[in-house]
Amino acid sequence: MTVRIATWNINSVTARLPKLLEWLESAKPDVLCLQELKCATDAFPAEAVAELGYASAAHGDGRWNGVALLSRIGLDDVVRDLPAQPGYLAEDALLPVVEPRAIAATCGPVRVWSVYVPNGREVDHAHYRYKLEWMAALRDAVREDAAGDRPFAVLGDFNVAPADEDVYDLAAFEGLTHVTAPERATLTALQEVGLRDVVPRALKYDRPYTFWDYRALAFPKNRGMRIDLTYANKPFADAVTDTYVDREARKGKGTSDHAPVVVDLEL
């Protein structure tokens, strides 16, 4: 059985809906993990994707976060939020808020999480500490599935570049988030519970970047980062026949600042 799974930070599913539908028709993923919906759960365009044969499960509150799963091979045992997922306590808030950043489901022969890891903002910011706590909760949430016999993967926008070569210029990130040792240690912790980084091949240039800022001509100059990742257990990773970053989806006007990452499996 051939299965195509993809992940894409869509950066507003409402604003990018035509791009999303066009990409679904051309790339034909069996499962798509979406992040940064920027829409509430009940506002997700479920009918539009259903017309293309996709069942969907969304989790959003209308703010800058939100995640979803689309599948045409089954969508069962849906779980929203991580067990023991920490909330973020903003400076002007009385209580921490558990943000919609994780959703899981069983899609045919595989189980997947779609995750949108907190950005972290600045190294000395409360959001940075929240990011590290959130990743610790993710590690604990996936531990059992990672060690199991069923193909399993966590896909999404991790807001961490795993290695120095995963950013266009390490010096440009000195003192900034996304490349710090504590952030990268959270990815190592995922590997320690039985997951591996499934690195896509680059369709252009040497490195398979997945994100390019809208500003300063970052995309045509290839000033990017690899932060949209696939962490898979052994049954999933061993079944991978190809994986790549679809840079074509980043081109043109009205696109997300992220490109989809596609993973093909033979199960």
PDB file of C-alpha atoms in Angstrom:
ATOM      1  CA  MET A   1       0.000   0.000   0.000  1.00  0.00           C
ATOM      2  CA  THR A   2       1.388   3.368  -1.035  1.00  0.00           C
ATOM      3  CA  VAL A   3       0.626   6.244   1.320  1.00  0.00           C
ATOM      4  CA  ARG A   4       1.520   9.908   0.818  1.00  0.00           C
ATOM      5  CA  ILE A   5       1.629  12.048   3.957  1.00  0.00           C
ATOM      6  CA  ALA A   6       2.407  15.756   3.996  1.00  0.00           C
ATOM      7  CA  THR A   7       2.725  18.626   6.433  1.00  0.00           C
ATOM      8  CA  TRP A   8       2.206  22.317   5.713  1.00  0.00           C
ATOM      9  CA  ASN A   9       2.082  25.452   7.813  1.00  0.00           C
ATOM     10  CA  ILE A  10      -0.630  27.108   5.774  1.00  0.00           C
ATOM     11  CA  ASN A  11      -0.439  30.523   7.529  1.00  0.00           C
ATOM     12  CA  SER A  12      -4.238  31.083   7.497  1.00  0.00           C
ATOM     13  CA  VAL A  13      -6.375  28.409   5.918  1.00  0.00           C
ATOM     14  CA  THR A  14      -8.980  31.035   5.033  1.00  0.00           C
ATOM     15  CA  ALA A  15      -6.545  33.264   3.158  1.00  0.00           C
ATOM     16  CA  ARG A  16      -4.836  30.307   1.458  1.00  0.00           C
ATOM     17  CA  LEU A  17      -7.881  28.162   0.730  1.00  0.00           C
ATOM     18  CA  PRO A  18      -7.585  28.424  -3.076  1.00  0.00           C
ATOM     19  CA  LYS A  19      -3.886  27.516  -2.799  1.00  0.00           C
ATOM     20  CA  LEU A  20      -4.708  24.615  -0.502  1.00  0.00           C
ATOM     21  CA  LEU A  21      -7.375  23.170  -2.781  1.00  0.00           C
ATOM     22  CA  GLU A  22      -5.144  23.567  -5.820  1.00  0.00           C
ATOM     23  CA  TRP A  23      -2.312  21.784  -4.036  1.00  0.00           C
ATOM     24  CA  LEU A  24      -4.524  18.941  -2.818  1.00  0.00           C
ATOM     25  CA  GLU A  25      -5.631  18.308  -6.404  1.00  0.00           C
ATOM     26  CA  SER A  26      -2.098  18.371  -7.786  1.00  0.00           C
ATOM     27  CA  ALA A  27      -0.079  16.641  -5.044  1.00  0.00           C
ATOM     28  CA  LYS A  28      -2.858  14.240  -3.956  1.00  0.00           C
ATOM     29  CA  PRO A  29      -1.654  13.508  -0.420  1.00  0.00           C
ATOM     30  CA  ASP A  30      -3.529  10.769   1.404  1.00  0.00           C
ATOM     31  CA  VAL A  31      -2.999  12.603   4.687  1.00  0.00           C
ATOM     32  CA  LEU A  32      -2.208  16.278   5.213  1.00  0.00           C
ATOM     33  CA  CYS A  33      -1.157  17.838   8.508  1.00  0.00           C
ATOM     34  CA  LEU A  34      -1.887  21.565   8.656  1.00  0.00           C
ATOM     35  CA  GLN A  35      -0.660  24.201  11.080  1.00  0.00           C
ATOM     36  CA  GLU A  36      -1.338  27.885  11.783  1.00  0.00           C
ATOM     37  CA  LEU A  37      -4.960  27.727  10.676  1.00  0.00           C
ATOM     38  CA  LYS A  38      -5.812  31.148  12.132  1.00  0.00           C
ATOM     39  CA  CYS A  39      -9.459  30.095  12.267  1.00  0.00           C
ATOM     40  CA  ALA A  40     -11.804  28.627  14.844  1.00  0.00           C
ATOM     41  CA  THR A  41     -12.687  24.947  14.657  1.00  0.00           C
ATOM     42  CA  ASP A  42     -16.218  25.610  13.396  1.00  0.00           C
ATOM     43  CA  ALA A  43     -14.881  27.959  10.701  1.00  0.00           C
ATOM     44  CA  PHE A  44     -12.587  25.388   9.129  1.00  0.00           C
ATOM     45  CA  PRO A  45     -13.497  24.827   5.440  1.00  0.00           C
ATOM     46  CA  ALA A  46     -14.464  21.184   5.942  1.00  0.00           C
ATOM     47  CA  GLU A  47     -17.014  21.179   3.115  1.00  0.00           C
ATOM     48  CA  ALA A  48     -14.509  22.508   0.589  1.00  0.00           C
ATOM     49  CA  VAL A  49     -11.952  19.785   1.330  1.00  0.00           C
ATOM     50  CA  ALA A  50     -14.692  17.146   1.531  1.00  0.00           C
ATOM     51  CA  GLU A  51     -15.531  17.852  -2.098  1.00  0.00           C
ATOM     52  CA  LEU A  52     -12.039  16.578  -2.909  1.00  0.00           C
ATOM     53  CA  GLY A  53     -12.577  13.427  -0.870  1.00  0.00           C
ATOM     54  CA  TYR A  54     -10.981  14.445   2.427  1.00  0.00           C
ATOM     55  CA  ALA A  55     -12.388  13.951   5.884  1.00  0.00           C
ATOM     56  CA  SER A  56     -11.055  16.569   8.278  1.00  0.00           C
ATOM     57  CA  ALA A  57     -10.555  17.249  11.957  1.00  0.00           C
ATOM     58  CA  ALA A  58      -9.616  20.764  13.041  1.00  0.00           C
ATOM     59  CA  HIS A  59      -8.635  22.384  16.301  1.00  0.00           C
ATOM     60  CA  GLY A  60      -8.450  26.155  16.451  1.00  0.00           C
ATOM     61  CA  ASP A  61      -9.592  29.223  18.335  1.00  0.00           C
ATOM     62  CA  GLY A  62      -9.380  31.847  15.595  1.00  0.00           C
ATOM     63  CA  ARG A  63      -6.060  33.275  16.716  1.00  0.00           C
ATOM     64  CA  TRP A  64      -2.572  32.742  15.278  1.00  0.00           C
ATOM     65  CA  ASN A  65      -2.398  29.053  16.050  1.00  0.00           C
ATOM     66  CA  GLY A  66      -4.611  26.071  15.131  1.00  0.00           C
ATOM     67  CA  VAL A  67      -3.965  22.637  13.620  1.00  0.00           C
ATOM     68  CA  ALA A  68      -5.851  20.169  11.441  1.00  0.00           C
ATOM     69  CA  LEU A  69      -5.679  16.758   9.816  1.00  0.00           C
ATOM     70  CA  LEU A  70      -7.086  15.903   6.390  1.00  0.00           C
ATOM     71  CA  SER A  71      -7.344  12.302   5.265  1.00  0.00           C
ATOM     72  CA  ARG A  72      -8.836  10.293   2.441  1.00  0.00           C
ATOM     73  CA  ILE A  73      -7.829   6.933   3.980  1.00  0.00           C
ATOM     74  CA  GLY A  74      -9.653   7.182   7.296  1.00  0.00           C
ATOM     75  CA  LEU A  75      -9.717   9.537  10.261  1.00  0.00           C
ATOM     76  CA  ASP A  76     -10.250   7.706  13.527  1.00  0.00           C
ATOM     77  CA  ASP A  77      -9.439   8.063  17.214  1.00  0.00           C
ATOM     78  CA  VAL A  78      -8.980  11.817  16.974  1.00  0.00           C
ATOM     79  CA  VAL A  79      -7.243  13.445  19.953  1.00  0.00           C
ATOM     80  CA  ARG A  80      -6.999  17.192  20.432  1.00  0.00           C
ATOM     81  CA  ASP A  81      -4.203  18.609  22.625  1.00  0.00           C
ATOM     82  CA  LEU A  82      -1.383  16.684  24.241  1.00  0.00           C
ATOM     83  CA  PRO A  83      -2.002  14.907  27.517  1.00  0.00           C
ATOM     84  CA  ALA A  84      -0.692  17.253  30.226  1.00  0.00           C
ATOM     85  CA  GLN A  85      -0.157  19.971  27.616  1.00  0.00           C
ATOM     86  CA  PRO A  86       1.049  23.161  29.330  1.00  0.00           C
ATOM     87  CA  GLY A  87      -0.716  26.453  28.821  1.00  0.00           C
ATOM     88  CA  TYR A  88       0.857  29.807  28.133  1.00  0.00           C
ATOM     89  CA  LEU A  89       0.524  32.509  30.761  1.00  0.00           C
ATOM     90  CA  ALA A  90       0.639  35.835  28.970  1.00  0.00           C
ATOM     91  CA  GLU A  91       1.784  38.904  30.851  1.00  0.00           C
ATOM     92  CA  ASP A  92      -1.725  40.394  30.959  1.00  0.00           C
ATOM     93  CA  ALA A  93      -3.503  37.108  31.787  1.00  0.00           C
ATOM     94  CA  LEU A  94      -4.602  35.675  35.131  1.00  0.00           C
ATOM     95  CA  LEU A  95      -4.570  32.043  34.025  1.00  0.00           C
ATOM     96  CA  PRO A  96      -2.547  30.083  31.463  1.00  0.00           C
ATOM     97  CA  VAL A  97      -4.307  29.217  28.194  1.00  0.00           C
ATOM     98  CA  VAL A  98      -3.938  25.793  26.571  1.00  0.00           C
ATOM     99  CA  GLU A  99      -3.575  26.728  22.918  1.00  0.00           C
ATOM    100  CA  PRO A 100      -4.766  24.537  19.998  1.00  0.00           C
ATOM    101  CA  ARG A 101      -1.367  23.313  18.832  1.00  0.00           C
ATOM    102  CA  ALA A 102      -1.704  19.530  18.530  1.00  0.00           C
ATOM    103  CA  ILE A 103      -4.100  17.036  16.969  1.00  0.00           C
ATOM    104  CA  ALA A 104      -3.716  13.305  16.341  1.00  0.00           C
ATOM    105  CA  ALA A 105      -5.595  10.628  14.428  1.00  0.00           C
ATOM    106  CA  THR A 106      -5.268   7.176  12.971  1.00  0.00           C
ATOM    107  CA  CYS A 107      -5.353   7.371   9.187  1.00  0.00           C
ATOM    108  CA  GLY A 108      -5.525   3.912   7.648  1.00  0.00           C
ATOM    109  CA  PRO A 109      -2.339   2.046   8.630  1.00  0.00           C
ATOM    110  CA  VAL A 110      -0.585   5.016  10.281  1.00  0.00           C
ATOM    111  CA  ARG A 111      -1.064   7.221  13.298  1.00  0.00           C
ATOM    112  CA  VAL A 112       0.074  10.836  13.099  1.00  0.00           C
ATOM    113  CA  TRP A 113       0.229  13.995  15.137  1.00  0.00           C
ATOM    114  CA  SER A 114       0.055  17.425  13.513  1.00  0.00           C
ATOM    115  CA  VAL A 115       1.847  19.889  15.782  1.00  0.00           C
ATOM    116  CA  TYR A 116       2.520  23.602  15.799  1.00  0.00           C
ATOM    117  CA  VAL A 117       5.255  24.140  18.364  1.00  0.00           C
ATOM    118  CA  PRO A 118       5.305  27.538  20.097  1.00  0.00           C
ATOM    119  CA  ASN A 119       7.646  30.051  18.494  1.00  0.00           C
ATOM    120  CA  GLY A 120       9.525  31.040  21.638  1.00  0.00           C
ATOM    121  CA  ARG A 121       9.795  34.695  20.607  1.00  0.00           C
ATOM    122  CA  GLU A 122      12.997  35.620  22.490  1.00  0.00           C
ATOM    123  CA  VAL A 123      15.431  33.553  24.518  1.00  0.00           C
ATOM    124  CA  ASP A 124      14.670  35.402  27.767  1.00  0.00           C
ATOM    125  CA  HIS A 125      10.901  35.527  27.150  1.00  0.00           C
ATOM    126  CA  ALA A 126       8.273  33.522  29.029  1.00  0.00           C
ATOM    127  CA  HIS A 127       7.197  32.135  25.645  1.00  0.00           C
ATOM    128  CA  TYR A 128      10.623  30.504  25.268  1.00  0.00           C
ATOM    129  CA  ARG A 129      10.226  28.649  28.558  1.00  0.00           C
ATOM    130  CA  TYR A 130       6.717  27.688  27.465  1.00  0.00           C
ATOM    131  CA  LYS A 131       8.171  26.287  24.234  1.00  0.00           C
ATOM    132  CA  LEU A 132      10.573  24.021  26.102  1.00  0.00           C
ATOM    133  CA  GLU A 133       7.802  22.859  28.456  1.00  0.00           C
ATOM    134  CA  TRP A 134       5.522  22.175  25.501  1.00  0.00           C
ATOM    135  CA  MET A 135       8.145  20.054  23.789  1.00  0.00           C
ATOM    136  CA  ALA A 136       8.673  18.051  26.987  1.00  0.00           C
ATOM    137  CA  ALA A 137       4.929  17.328  27.026  1.00  0.00           C
ATOM    138  CA  LEU A 138       5.116  16.257  23.370  1.00  0.00           C
ATOM    139  CA  ARG A 139       7.926  13.805  24.145  1.00  0.00           C
ATOM    140  CA  ASP A 140       5.871  12.240  26.923  1.00  0.00           C
ATOM    141  CA  ALA A 141       2.747  12.116  24.745  1.00  0.00           C
ATOM    142  CA  VAL A 142       4.416  10.199  21.902  1.00  0.00           C
ATOM    143  CA  ARG A 143       6.603   7.850  23.920  1.00  0.00           C
ATOM    144  CA  GLU A 144       4.262   4.834  23.703  1.00  0.00           C
ATOM    145  CA  ASP A 145       3.449   5.215  20.000  1.00  0.00           C
ATOM    146  CA  ALA A 146       7.110   5.793  19.169  1.00  0.00           C
ATOM    147  CA  ALA A 147       8.018   2.430  20.642  1.00  0.00           C
ATOM    148  CA  GLY A 148       5.129   0.562  18.995  1.00  0.00           C
ATOM    149  CA  ASP A 149       4.907  -1.596  15.894  1.00  0.00           C
ATOM    150  CA  ARG A 150       2.418   0.639  14.086  1.00  0.00           C
ATOM    151  CA  PRO A 151       3.865   3.264  11.713  1.00  0.00           C
ATOM    152  CA  PHE A 152       3.784   6.524  13.644  1.00  0.00           C
ATOM    153  CA  ALA A 153       5.039  10.051  13.058  1.00  0.00           C
ATOM    154  CA  VAL A 154       4.843  13.564  14.441  1.00  0.00           C
ATOM    155  CA  LEU A 155       4.763  16.132  11.652  1.00  0.00           C
ATOM    156  CA  GLY A 156       4.494  19.881  11.698  1.00  0.00           C
ATOM    157  CA  ASP A 157       6.105  23.224  12.287  1.00  0.00           C
ATOM    158  CA  PHE A 158       8.563  22.646  15.131  1.00  0.00           C
ATOM    159  CA  ASN A 159      10.021  26.171  15.072  1.00  0.00           C
ATOM    160  CA  VAL A 160      13.452  24.584  15.625  1.00  0.00           C
ATOM    161  CA  ALA A 161      16.203  24.061  13.063  1.00  0.00           C
ATOM    162  CA  PRO A 162      17.781  20.710  14.017  1.00  0.00           C
ATOM    163  CA  ALA A 163      21.325  21.515  12.857  1.00  0.00           C
ATOM    164  CA  ASP A 164      23.479  24.483  11.889  1.00  0.00           C
ATOM    165  CA  GLU A 165      23.133  23.659   8.197  1.00  0.00           C
ATOM    166  CA  ASP A 166      19.340  23.931   8.514  1.00  0.00           C
ATOM    167  CA  VAL A 167      19.567  27.741   8.479  1.00  0.00           C
ATOM    168  CA  TYR A 168      20.948  29.795   5.619  1.00  0.00           C
ATOM    169  CA  ASP A 169      23.437  31.699   7.805  1.00  0.00           C
ATOM    170  CA  LEU A 170      24.040  30.686  11.401  1.00  0.00           C
ATOM    171  CA  ALA A 171      25.574  34.063  12.206  1.00  0.00           C
ATOM    172  CA  ALA A 172      22.276  35.751  11.358  1.00  0.00           C
ATOM    173  CA  PHE A 173      20.624  33.796  14.197  1.00  0.00           C
ATOM    174  CA  GLU A 174      23.172  34.495  16.914  1.00  0.00           C
ATOM    175  CA  GLY A 175      21.327  35.032  20.180  1.00  0.00           C
ATOM    176  CA  LEU A 176      17.964  34.230  18.620  1.00  0.00           C
ATOM    177  CA  THR A 177      15.494  31.406  19.036  1.00  0.00           C
ATOM    178  CA  HIS A 178      15.131  28.380  16.750  1.00  0.00           C
ATOM    179  CA  VAL A 179      18.816  27.404  16.948  1.00  0.00           C
ATOM    180  CA  THR A 180      19.637  27.383  20.668  1.00  0.00           C
ATOM    181  CA  ALA A 181      21.013  24.318  22.414  1.00  0.00           C
ATOM    182  CA  PRO A 182      17.994  23.886  24.742  1.00  0.00           C
ATOM    183  CA  GLU A 183      15.604  23.951  21.769  1.00  0.00           C
ATOM    184  CA  ARG A 184      17.661  21.416  19.845  1.00  0.00           C
ATOM    185  CA  ALA A 185      17.857  19.259  22.957  1.00  0.00           C
ATOM    186  CA  THR A 186      14.072  18.856  22.792  1.00  0.00           C
ATOM    187  CA  LEU A 187      14.490  17.256  19.362  1.00  0.00           C
ATOM    188  CA  THR A 188      17.183  14.969  20.718  1.00  0.00           C
ATOM    189  CA  ALA A 189      14.719  13.949  23.421  1.00  0.00           C
ATOM    190  CA  LEU A 190      12.257  12.880  20.721  1.00  0.00           C
ATOM    191  CA  GLN A 191      14.940  10.721  19.151  1.00  0.00           C
ATOM    192  CA  GLU A 192      15.649   9.133  22.520  1.00  0.00           C
ATOM    193  CA  VAL A 193      12.074   7.811  22.764  1.00  0.00           C
ATOM    194  CA  GLY A 194      12.386   6.131  19.361  1.00  0.00           C
ATOM    195  CA  LEU A 195      11.774   8.764  16.688  1.00  0.00           C
ATOM    196  CA  ARG A 196      14.102   9.808  13.905  1.00  0.00           C
ATOM    197  CA  ASP A 197      14.310  12.929  11.774  1.00  0.00           C
ATOM    198  CA  VAL A 198      13.165  12.044   8.242  1.00  0.00           C
ATOM    199  CA  VAL A 199      15.137  14.584   6.205  1.00  0.00           C
ATOM    200  CA  PRO A 200      13.659  15.472   2.797  1.00  0.00           C
ATOM    201  CA  ARG A 201      15.707  15.775  -0.334  1.00  0.00           C
ATOM    202  CA  ALA A 202      16.177  19.214  -1.785  1.00  0.00           C
ATOM    203  CA  LEU A 203      14.544  19.836  -5.145  1.00  0.00           C
ATOM    204  CA  LYS A 204      16.731  22.909  -5.634  1.00  0.00           C
ATOM    205  CA  TYR A 205      19.889  24.141  -3.917  1.00  0.00           C
ATOM    206  CA  ASP A 206      21.775  22.040  -1.392  1.00  0.00           C
ATOM    207  CA  ARG A 207      19.510  22.177   1.649  1.00  0.00           C
ATOM    208  CA  PRO A 208      15.791  21.356   1.905  1.00  0.00           C
ATOM    209  CA  TYR A 209      14.614  24.546   3.611  1.00  0.00           C
ATOM    210  CA  THR A 210      10.902  24.706   4.398  1.00  0.00           C
ATOM    211  CA  PHE A 211      10.418  28.327   5.515  1.00  0.00           C
ATOM    212  CA  TRP A 212      11.439  31.647   3.992  1.00  0.00           C
ATOM    213  CA  ASP A 213      10.475  35.027   5.417  1.00  0.00           C
ATOM    214  CA  TYR A 214       8.239  37.213   3.285  1.00  0.00           C
ATOM    215  CA  ARG A 215      10.656  40.114   3.684  1.00  0.00           C
ATOM    216  CA  ALA A 216      13.905  41.064   1.947  1.00  0.00           C
ATOM    217  CA  LEU A 217      13.429  38.669  -0.992  1.00  0.00           C
ATOM    218  CA  ALA A 218      14.256  35.765   1.301  1.00  0.00           C
ATOM    219  CA  PHE A 219      12.671  33.134  -0.942  1.00  0.00           C
ATOM    220  CA  PRO A 220      14.339  34.017  -4.273  1.00  0.00           C
ATOM    221  CA  LYS A 221      17.631  34.430  -2.386  1.00  0.00           C
ATOM    222  CA  ASN A 222      17.046  31.079  -0.622  1.00  0.00           C
ATOM    223  CA  ARG A 223      17.534  32.571   2.832  1.00  0.00           C
ATOM    224  CA  GLY A 224      15.536  29.866   4.526  1.00  0.00           C
ATOM    225  CA  MET A 225      15.263  27.465   7.444  1.00  0.00           C
ATOM    226  CA  ARG A 226      14.292  23.820   7.823  1.00  0.00           C
ATOM    227  CA  ILE A 227      11.784  23.917  10.662  1.00  0.00           C
ATOM    228  CA  ASP A 228       8.875  21.856   9.247  1.00  0.00           C
ATOM    229  CA  LEU A 229       9.874  18.377  10.305  1.00  0.00           C
ATOM    230  CA  THR A 230       8.871  14.719  10.337  1.00  0.00           C
ATOM    231  CA  TYR A 231       9.837  12.652  13.369  1.00  0.00           C
ATOM    232  CA  ALA A 232       8.975   9.005  12.748  1.00  0.00           C
ATOM    233  CA  ASN A 233       9.288   5.686  14.512  1.00  0.00           C
ATOM    234  CA  LYS A 234      11.154   2.791  12.914  1.00  0.00           C
ATOM    235  CA  PRO A 235       8.160   1.162  11.122  1.00  0.00           C
ATOM    236  CA  PHE A 236       7.285   4.516   9.560  1.00  0.00           C
ATOM    237  CA  ALA A 237      10.839   5.594   8.705  1.00  0.00           C
ATOM    238  CA  ASP A 238      11.733   2.206   7.221  1.00  0.00           C
ATOM    239  CA  ALA A 239       8.744   2.469   4.871  1.00  0.00           C
ATOM    240  CA  VAL A 240       9.750   5.868   3.434  1.00  0.00           C
ATOM    241  CA  THR A 241      10.446   5.678  -0.308  1.00  0.00           C
ATOM    242  CA  ASP A 242      10.798   9.410  -0.935  1.00  0.00           C
ATOM    243  CA  THR A 243      10.448  12.740   0.840  1.00  0.00           C
ATOM    244  CA  TYR A 244      10.858  16.237  -0.517  1.00  0.00           C
ATOM    245  CA  VAL A 245       9.989  19.906  -0.001  1.00  0.00           C
ATOM    246  CA  ASP A 246       7.517  21.190  -2.579  1.00  0.00           C
ATOM    247  CA  ARG A 247       9.081  24.589  -3.254  1.00  0.00           C
ATOM    248  CA  GLU A 248       6.651  25.203  -6.109  1.00  0.00           C
ATOM    249  CA  ALA A 249       3.869  25.763  -3.572  1.00  0.00           C
ATOM    250  CA  ARG A 250       5.872  28.630  -2.049  1.00  0.00           C
ATOM    251  CA  LYS A 251       6.105  30.515  -5.344  1.00  0.00           C
ATOM    252  CA  GLY A 252       3.861  33.334  -6.529  1.00  0.00           C
ATOM    253  CA  LYS A 253       1.566  35.748  -4.732  1.00  0.00           C
ATOM    254  CA  GLY A 254      -0.674  34.871  -1.842  1.00  0.00           C
ATOM    255  CA  THR A 255       1.336  31.865  -0.693  1.00  0.00           C
ATOM    256  CA  SER A 256       2.249  30.730   2.786  1.00  0.00           C
ATOM    257  CA  ASP A 257       5.765  31.516   3.943  1.00  0.00           C
ATOM    258  CA  HIS A 258       6.223  27.748   4.422  1.00  0.00           C
ATOM    259  CA  ALA A 259       6.355  25.033   1.760  1.00  0.00           C
ATOM    260  CA  PRO A 260       4.725  21.609   2.133  1.00  0.00           C
ATOM    261  CA  VAL A 261       6.898  18.660   3.056  1.00  0.00           C
ATOM    262  CA  VAL A 262       5.810  15.417   1.353  1.00  0.00           C
ATOM    263  CA  VAL A 263       6.630  11.916   2.608  1.00  0.00           C
ATOM    264  CA  ASP A 264       5.849   8.806   0.527  1.00  0.00           C
ATOM    265  CA  LEU A 265       5.573   5.409   2.205  1.00  0.00           C
ATOM    266  CA  GLU A 266       5.260   1.843   0.965  1.00  0.00           C
ATOM    267  CA  LEU A 267       3.465  -0.200   3.617  1.00  0.00           C
TER     268      LEU A 267
END
